Amino acid sequence: MKRILVTGGAGFLGSHLCDKLIKEGNEVLCVDNLYTGSKSNIHHLMENKNFEFMRHDITFPLYVEVDEIYNLACPASPVHYQFDPVQTTKTSVIGAINMLGLAKRLKIKILQASTSEVYGDPEIHPQPESYKGSVSTTGIRACYDEGKRCAETLFFDYHRQHGLDIKVMRIFNTYGPRMNPDDGRVVSNFIVQALKGEDITIFGDGSQTRSFCYVEDNIEGMYKLMNSRDGFTGPVNIGNPGEFTMLELAKQIIELTNSKSKLIFFPLPQDDPMQRQPVIEMANKELNWKPKINLTEGLQATISHFQKLLF
């Protein structure tokens, strides 16, 4: 049995990771400042003797004894990370420094939940890990994009300078139960609007594409990366290479919810990428991982979650 620290553990992805780690027979220390995370996501774990929750902001040092660290702490949706952009950058950069310092002191393995946003608005499509990205340092998304890029730099410098055992995962769009209905992400936005019978808001003309990975597939990839062979650091893309336009997504959600919602269009936000699709050959080869749950199946489970939440 390992004692494993999960920062951001009360969030959407973090809570599912806590479930997975408990199921695999580990003790979990879940750390979250509850800025975007919620105790409701981990309520079912609170009575588990192998689970512990600590309210803490990782921009401040943390002194605990653990065997592994998964660093997931950071608001991940534009609505949340743009609300306090300075704090978003601090969480990515200072938080990474604090967690890397802890891993260095304890001589343990640490995984960084990075993001496909490090690729920015990509000039090549789809995106392999070798692509260096096209990112604005001055735009409204830079607090998140550049914060995560800097965190990756810190991870690899700690690896080179201190011999730290690191794993870096680039997460593409992920969806599923426990998403925050107000997080501003496209899947949750469309589902909530469709269930309420409201107009579905599409930014741009709806031709921009995303690749959507169901949360169970994402967490399986994360777990396999942490337990991958010694010396394999990544970065590795974890996402579903199935590519859909915003129009296709909206129409499928309307059909699955039997909604009468209509589509309305607004201007595209600044620096919003037009394309996003992962190359997952490295994950397949190194982790024996590929997504198993298709979009329709995943949307049905997510819609069911939101129906219970809203009604």
Short mmCIF file of C-alpha atoms in Angstrom, two decimals:
data_model
loop_
_atom_site.label_atom_id
_atom_site.label_comp_id
_atom_site.label_asym_id
_atom_site.label_seq_id
_atom_site.Cartn_x
_atom_site.Cartn_y
_atom_site.Cartn_z
CA MET A 1 0.00 0.00 0.00
CA LYS A 2 1.32 3.42 -1.01
CA ARG A 3 0.38 6.75 0.55
CA ILE A 4 -0.31 8.99 -2.44
CA LEU A 5 -0.76 12.77 -2.54
CA VAL A 6 -3.27 14.13 -5.09
CA THR A 7 -3.28 17.92 -5.37
CA GLY A 8 -6.51 19.27 -6.81
CA GLY A 9 -8.05 16.03 -5.56
CA ALA A 10 -11.54 17.46 -5.01
CA GLY A 11 -11.79 18.61 -8.63
CA PHE A 12 -13.36 16.90 -11.61
CA LEU A 13 -10.34 14.82 -12.64
CA GLY A 14 -8.79 14.70 -9.17
CA SER A 15 -11.82 13.10 -7.53
CA HIS A 16 -11.95 10.36 -10.18
CA LEU A 17 -8.22 9.78 -9.67
CA CYS A 18 -8.77 9.45 -5.90
CA ASP A 19 -11.44 6.80 -6.64
CA LYS A 20 -9.01 4.89 -8.85
CA LEU A 21 -6.14 5.01 -6.35
CA ILE A 22 -8.36 3.87 -3.46
CA LYS A 23 -9.73 1.05 -5.63
CA GLU A 24 -6.14 -0.06 -6.36
CA GLY A 25 -5.52 -0.43 -2.60
CA ASN A 26 -3.67 2.79 -1.76
CA GLU A 27 -3.99 5.44 0.92
CA VAL A 28 -4.85 8.84 -0.58
CA LEU A 29 -4.12 12.29 0.80
CA CYS A 30 -6.39 14.64 -1.16
CA VAL A 31 -5.27 18.28 -1.06
CA ASP A 32 -7.46 21.05 -2.48
CA ASN A 33 -8.18 24.70 -1.68
CA LEU A 34 -11.75 24.23 -3.03
CA TYR A 35 -11.44 27.18 -5.43
CA THR A 36 -12.93 25.09 -8.22
CA GLY A 37 -12.99 21.70 -6.49
CA SER A 38 -15.92 20.65 -4.32
CA LYS A 39 -16.36 18.45 -1.28
CA SER A 40 -19.40 16.96 -3.02
CA ASN A 41 -17.00 15.28 -5.49
CA ILE A 42 -15.27 13.38 -2.67
CA HIS A 43 -18.16 13.09 -0.19
CA HIS A 44 -18.46 9.36 -0.86
CA LEU A 45 -14.80 8.88 0.17
CA MET A 46 -14.85 10.82 3.43
CA GLU A 47 -15.65 7.76 5.60
CA ASN A 48 -13.07 5.58 3.87
CA LYS A 49 -10.22 4.80 6.28
CA ASN A 50 -7.71 5.03 3.42
CA PHE A 51 -8.79 8.56 2.42
CA GLU A 52 -7.81 11.88 3.99
CA PHE A 53 -8.79 15.38 2.89
CA MET A 54 -6.70 18.49 3.60
CA ARG A 55 -7.73 22.01 2.61
CA HIS A 56 -4.55 23.71 1.42
CA ASP A 57 -3.33 26.03 -1.35
CA ILE A 58 -0.19 24.61 -2.98
CA THR A 59 1.21 28.08 -3.63
CA PHE A 60 2.24 27.67 0.02
CA PRO A 61 4.68 24.92 1.06
CA LEU A 62 3.25 21.57 2.15
CA TYR A 63 5.03 19.32 4.63
CA VAL A 64 3.70 15.78 4.46
CA GLU A 65 5.11 12.25 4.14
CA VAL A 66 3.95 10.40 1.01
CA ASP A 67 5.22 7.86 -1.53
CA GLU A 68 4.01 9.49 -4.79
CA ILE A 69 2.57 12.81 -5.95
CA TYR A 70 0.00 13.52 -8.65
CA ASN A 71 -0.01 17.30 -9.21
CA LEU A 72 -3.42 18.24 -10.64
CA ALA A 73 -4.04 21.52 -8.80
CA CYS A 74 -5.01 24.37 -11.14
CA PRO A 75 -8.30 25.76 -12.46
CA ALA A 76 -8.69 24.30 -15.95
CA SER A 77 -11.65 26.07 -17.55
CA PRO A 78 -11.36 29.56 -19.08
CA VAL A 79 -14.15 30.97 -16.85
CA HIS A 80 -12.23 29.99 -13.73
CA TYR A 81 -8.61 30.53 -14.74
CA GLN A 82 -9.34 33.97 -16.24
CA PHE A 83 -11.21 35.13 -13.11
CA ASP A 84 -7.90 35.49 -11.20
CA PRO A 85 -5.18 35.10 -13.83
CA VAL A 86 -2.31 36.03 -11.50
CA GLN A 87 -3.34 33.32 -9.05
CA THR A 88 -3.68 30.86 -11.94
CA THR A 89 -0.07 31.45 -12.97
CA LYS A 90 1.09 31.23 -9.35
CA THR A 91 -0.71 27.91 -8.91
CA SER A 92 1.00 26.43 -11.98
CA VAL A 93 4.48 27.84 -11.32
CA ILE A 94 4.88 28.28 -7.55
CA GLY A 95 2.68 25.24 -6.95
CA ALA A 96 4.96 23.17 -9.20
CA ILE A 97 8.05 24.45 -7.35
CA ASN A 98 6.53 23.49 -4.00
CA MET A 99 5.48 20.02 -5.15
CA LEU A 100 8.80 19.38 -6.89
CA GLY A 101 10.61 20.48 -3.73
CA LEU A 102 8.53 18.01 -1.71
CA ALA A 103 9.24 15.21 -4.18
CA LYS A 104 12.95 16.06 -4.10
CA ARG A 105 13.06 15.98 -0.28
CA LEU A 106 11.23 12.65 -0.14
CA LYS A 107 13.03 11.20 -3.20
CA ILE A 108 9.73 10.12 -4.76
CA LYS A 109 8.04 10.05 -8.16
CA ILE A 110 5.84 12.97 -9.23
CA LEU A 111 3.37 13.34 -12.10
CA GLN A 112 2.40 16.69 -13.63
CA ALA A 113 -1.05 17.08 -15.13
CA SER A 114 -0.14 19.36 -18.02
CA THR A 115 -2.44 20.28 -20.88
CA SER A 116 -2.91 20.33 -24.63
CA GLU A 117 -3.07 24.12 -24.19
CA VAL A 118 0.74 24.10 -24.28
CA TYR A 119 0.27 23.73 -28.06
CA GLY A 120 -1.72 27.00 -28.21
CA ASP A 121 -3.53 27.60 -31.50
CA PRO A 122 -1.61 24.90 -33.38
CA GLU A 123 -0.07 25.41 -36.79
CA ILE A 124 0.20 21.66 -37.36
CA HIS A 125 -2.62 19.16 -37.05
CA PRO A 126 -2.97 16.77 -35.28
CA GLN A 127 -0.50 17.57 -32.50
CA PRO A 128 2.37 15.20 -31.60
CA GLU A 129 4.40 15.66 -28.42
CA SER A 130 7.32 16.96 -30.50
CA TYR A 131 5.32 20.04 -31.58
CA LYS A 132 6.57 23.09 -29.65
CA GLY A 133 3.33 25.07 -29.92
CA SER A 134 2.07 28.48 -31.00
CA VAL A 135 1.15 30.31 -27.81
CA SER A 136 0.52 33.97 -27.03
CA THR A 137 2.40 35.23 -23.97
CA THR A 138 0.17 38.30 -23.66
CA GLY A 139 -3.37 37.06 -24.33
CA ILE A 140 -6.15 36.34 -21.86
CA ARG A 141 -5.44 32.58 -21.94
CA ALA A 142 -1.70 33.00 -21.31
CA CYS A 143 -2.04 32.73 -17.52
CA TYR A 144 -3.03 29.08 -18.00
CA ASP A 145 -1.15 28.21 -21.20
CA GLU A 146 2.17 29.77 -20.19
CA GLY A 147 1.78 28.71 -16.56
CA LYS A 148 1.52 25.09 -17.65
CA ARG A 149 4.41 25.48 -20.10
CA CYS A 150 6.60 26.90 -17.34
CA ALA A 151 5.57 24.05 -15.03
CA GLU A 152 6.74 21.55 -17.66
CA THR A 153 10.07 23.40 -17.84
CA LEU A 154 10.46 23.18 -14.06
CA PHE A 155 9.69 19.46 -14.08
CA PHE A 156 12.32 18.71 -16.70
CA ASP A 157 14.91 20.95 -15.04
CA TYR A 158 14.37 19.18 -11.69
CA HIS A 159 14.73 15.89 -13.57
CA ARG A 160 18.01 16.95 -15.21
CA GLN A 161 19.48 18.88 -12.27
CA HIS A 162 18.36 16.71 -9.36
CA GLY A 163 17.64 13.34 -10.97
CA LEU A 164 13.98 13.58 -9.93
CA ASP A 165 11.69 10.83 -11.24
CA ILE A 166 9.03 12.75 -13.22
CA LYS A 167 6.07 11.94 -15.45
CA VAL A 168 4.43 14.65 -17.59
CA MET A 169 0.98 14.14 -19.10
CA ARG A 170 -0.62 16.50 -21.64
CA ILE A 171 -4.37 16.25 -21.12
CA PHE A 172 -6.72 16.93 -24.02
CA ASN A 173 -10.40 17.87 -23.58
CA THR A 174 -11.91 15.56 -20.99
CA TYR A 175 -15.55 15.27 -19.94
CA GLY A 176 -17.79 13.14 -17.76
CA PRO A 177 -19.69 13.03 -14.46
CA ARG A 178 -18.66 15.59 -11.78
CA MET A 179 -17.98 18.33 -14.29
CA ASN A 180 -19.00 21.68 -12.84
CA PRO A 181 -22.17 22.84 -14.67
CA ASP A 182 -20.89 26.44 -14.52
CA ASP A 183 -17.32 25.82 -15.66
CA GLY A 184 -17.82 27.28 -19.14
CA ARG A 185 -16.50 24.20 -20.95
CA VAL A 186 -18.23 23.29 -24.15
CA VAL A 187 -19.59 19.86 -23.13
CA SER A 188 -21.08 21.04 -19.84
CA ASN A 189 -22.37 24.26 -21.44
CA PHE A 190 -24.16 22.44 -24.25
CA ILE A 191 -25.63 19.74 -21.99
CA VAL A 192 -26.95 22.20 -19.38
CA GLN A 193 -28.42 24.47 -22.07
CA ALA A 194 -30.04 21.52 -23.85
CA LEU A 195 -31.53 20.07 -20.66
CA LYS A 196 -32.95 23.47 -19.71
CA GLY A 197 -34.30 24.04 -23.23
CA GLU A 198 -32.19 27.18 -23.61
CA ASP A 199 -30.47 28.35 -26.78
CA ILE A 200 -27.13 26.60 -27.30
CA THR A 201 -24.37 29.17 -27.64
CA ILE A 202 -21.72 28.45 -30.25
CA PHE A 203 -18.69 30.70 -30.57
CA GLY A 204 -17.49 31.34 -34.10
CA ASP A 205 -19.21 29.47 -36.92
CA GLY A 206 -19.00 26.11 -35.15
CA SER A 207 -16.36 24.72 -37.49
CA GLN A 208 -13.60 24.66 -34.86
CA THR A 209 -12.81 21.13 -33.70
CA ARG A 210 -12.03 19.39 -30.41
CA SER A 211 -11.27 15.83 -29.38
CA PHE A 212 -13.21 14.62 -26.35
CA CYS A 213 -11.88 11.96 -23.96
CA TYR A 214 -14.16 10.37 -21.37
CA VAL A 215 -12.92 10.77 -17.80
CA GLU A 216 -12.46 7.02 -17.11
CA ASP A 217 -10.16 6.71 -20.12
CA ASN A 218 -8.19 9.78 -19.02
CA ILE A 219 -7.65 8.48 -15.47
CA GLU A 220 -6.57 5.07 -16.77
CA GLY A 221 -3.97 6.82 -18.94
CA MET A 222 -2.78 8.90 -15.99
CA TYR A 223 -2.45 5.83 -13.77
CA LYS A 224 -0.57 3.91 -16.46
CA LEU A 225 1.81 6.84 -16.98
CA MET A 226 2.65 7.06 -13.27
CA ASN A 227 3.38 3.33 -13.27
CA SER A 228 5.25 3.27 -16.59
CA ARG A 229 8.83 2.06 -17.01
CA ASP A 230 11.69 3.82 -15.20
CA GLY A 231 13.21 6.58 -17.29
CA PHE A 232 10.08 7.30 -19.30
CA THR A 233 9.22 10.90 -18.45
CA GLY A 234 6.90 11.94 -21.27
CA PRO A 235 5.52 14.41 -22.08
CA VAL A 236 2.81 12.16 -23.42
CA ASN A 237 -0.53 13.10 -24.94
CA ILE A 238 -3.58 11.56 -23.28
CA GLY A 239 -6.76 12.23 -25.22
CA ASN A 240 -9.22 10.77 -27.69
CA PRO A 241 -8.14 11.33 -31.32
CA GLY A 242 -11.77 11.33 -32.51
CA GLU A 243 -12.30 14.87 -33.84
CA PHE A 244 -15.65 16.69 -33.84
CA THR A 245 -16.74 20.19 -34.78
CA MET A 246 -18.69 22.27 -32.27
CA LEU A 247 -21.73 22.00 -34.56
CA GLU A 248 -21.51 18.19 -34.58
CA LEU A 249 -21.21 18.13 -30.78
CA ALA A 250 -24.18 20.47 -30.29
CA LYS A 251 -26.41 18.50 -32.65
CA GLN A 252 -25.53 15.19 -30.98
CA ILE A 253 -26.31 16.58 -27.51
CA ILE A 254 -29.64 17.99 -28.73
CA GLU A 255 -30.52 14.57 -30.13
CA LEU A 256 -29.46 12.65 -26.98
CA THR A 257 -31.41 14.99 -24.68
CA ASN A 258 -34.48 15.26 -26.97
CA SER A 259 -34.10 19.01 -26.56
CA LYS A 260 -35.92 21.75 -28.45
CA SER A 261 -32.92 24.07 -28.06
CA LYS A 262 -31.84 26.20 -31.02
CA LEU A 263 -28.28 27.16 -31.99
CA ILE A 264 -27.16 30.78 -31.66
CA PHE A 265 -23.75 32.13 -32.66
CA PHE A 266 -21.36 34.58 -31.00
CA PRO A 267 -17.89 35.90 -31.97
CA LEU A 268 -14.95 33.60 -31.26
CA PRO A 269 -13.06 34.51 -28.03
CA GLN A 270 -9.48 35.81 -28.23
CA ASP A 271 -6.81 33.13 -28.82
CA ASP A 272 -9.40 30.32 -28.91
CA PRO A 273 -7.71 27.49 -30.86
CA MET A 274 -9.40 26.38 -34.08
CA GLN A 275 -8.18 22.78 -33.91
CA ARG A 276 -7.27 20.33 -31.21
CA GLN A 277 -6.52 16.65 -31.81
CA PRO A 278 -3.87 14.46 -30.16
CA VAL A 279 -1.44 12.08 -31.72
CA ILE A 280 -1.47 9.18 -29.22
CA GLU A 281 1.10 6.81 -30.73
CA MET A 282 3.47 7.35 -27.78
CA ALA A 283 0.75 6.53 -25.23
CA ASN A 284 -0.16 3.43 -27.20
CA LYS A 285 3.43 2.24 -27.45
CA GLU A 286 4.74 3.18 -23.98
CA LEU A 287 1.60 2.75 -21.87
CA ASN A 288 -0.42 0.28 -23.94
CA TRP A 289 -3.19 2.88 -23.66
CA LYS A 290 -5.89 4.09 -25.98
CA PRO A 291 -9.40 5.37 -25.21
CA LYS A 292 -12.21 2.81 -25.11
CA ILE A 293 -15.36 4.88 -24.61
CA ASN A 294 -16.84 6.60 -27.67
CA LEU A 295 -18.44 10.04 -27.62
CA THR A 296 -22.05 8.87 -27.69
CA GLU A 297 -21.56 6.47 -24.77
CA GLY A 298 -19.66 9.06 -22.76
CA LEU A 299 -22.20 11.81 -23.45
CA GLN A 300 -25.05 9.58 -22.31
CA ALA A 301 -23.34 9.01 -18.92
CA THR A 302 -22.55 12.73 -18.61
CA ILE A 303 -26.10 13.78 -19.51
CA SER A 304 -27.44 11.36 -16.88
CA HIS A 305 -25.19 13.00 -14.27
CA PHE A 306 -26.39 16.50 -15.16
CA GLN A 307 -30.03 15.41 -15.15
CA LYS A 308 -29.66 14.25 -11.53
CA LEU A 309 -27.75 17.41 -10.64
CA LEU A 310 -30.21 19.85 -12.21
CA PHE A 311 -33.54 18.13 -11.59
#
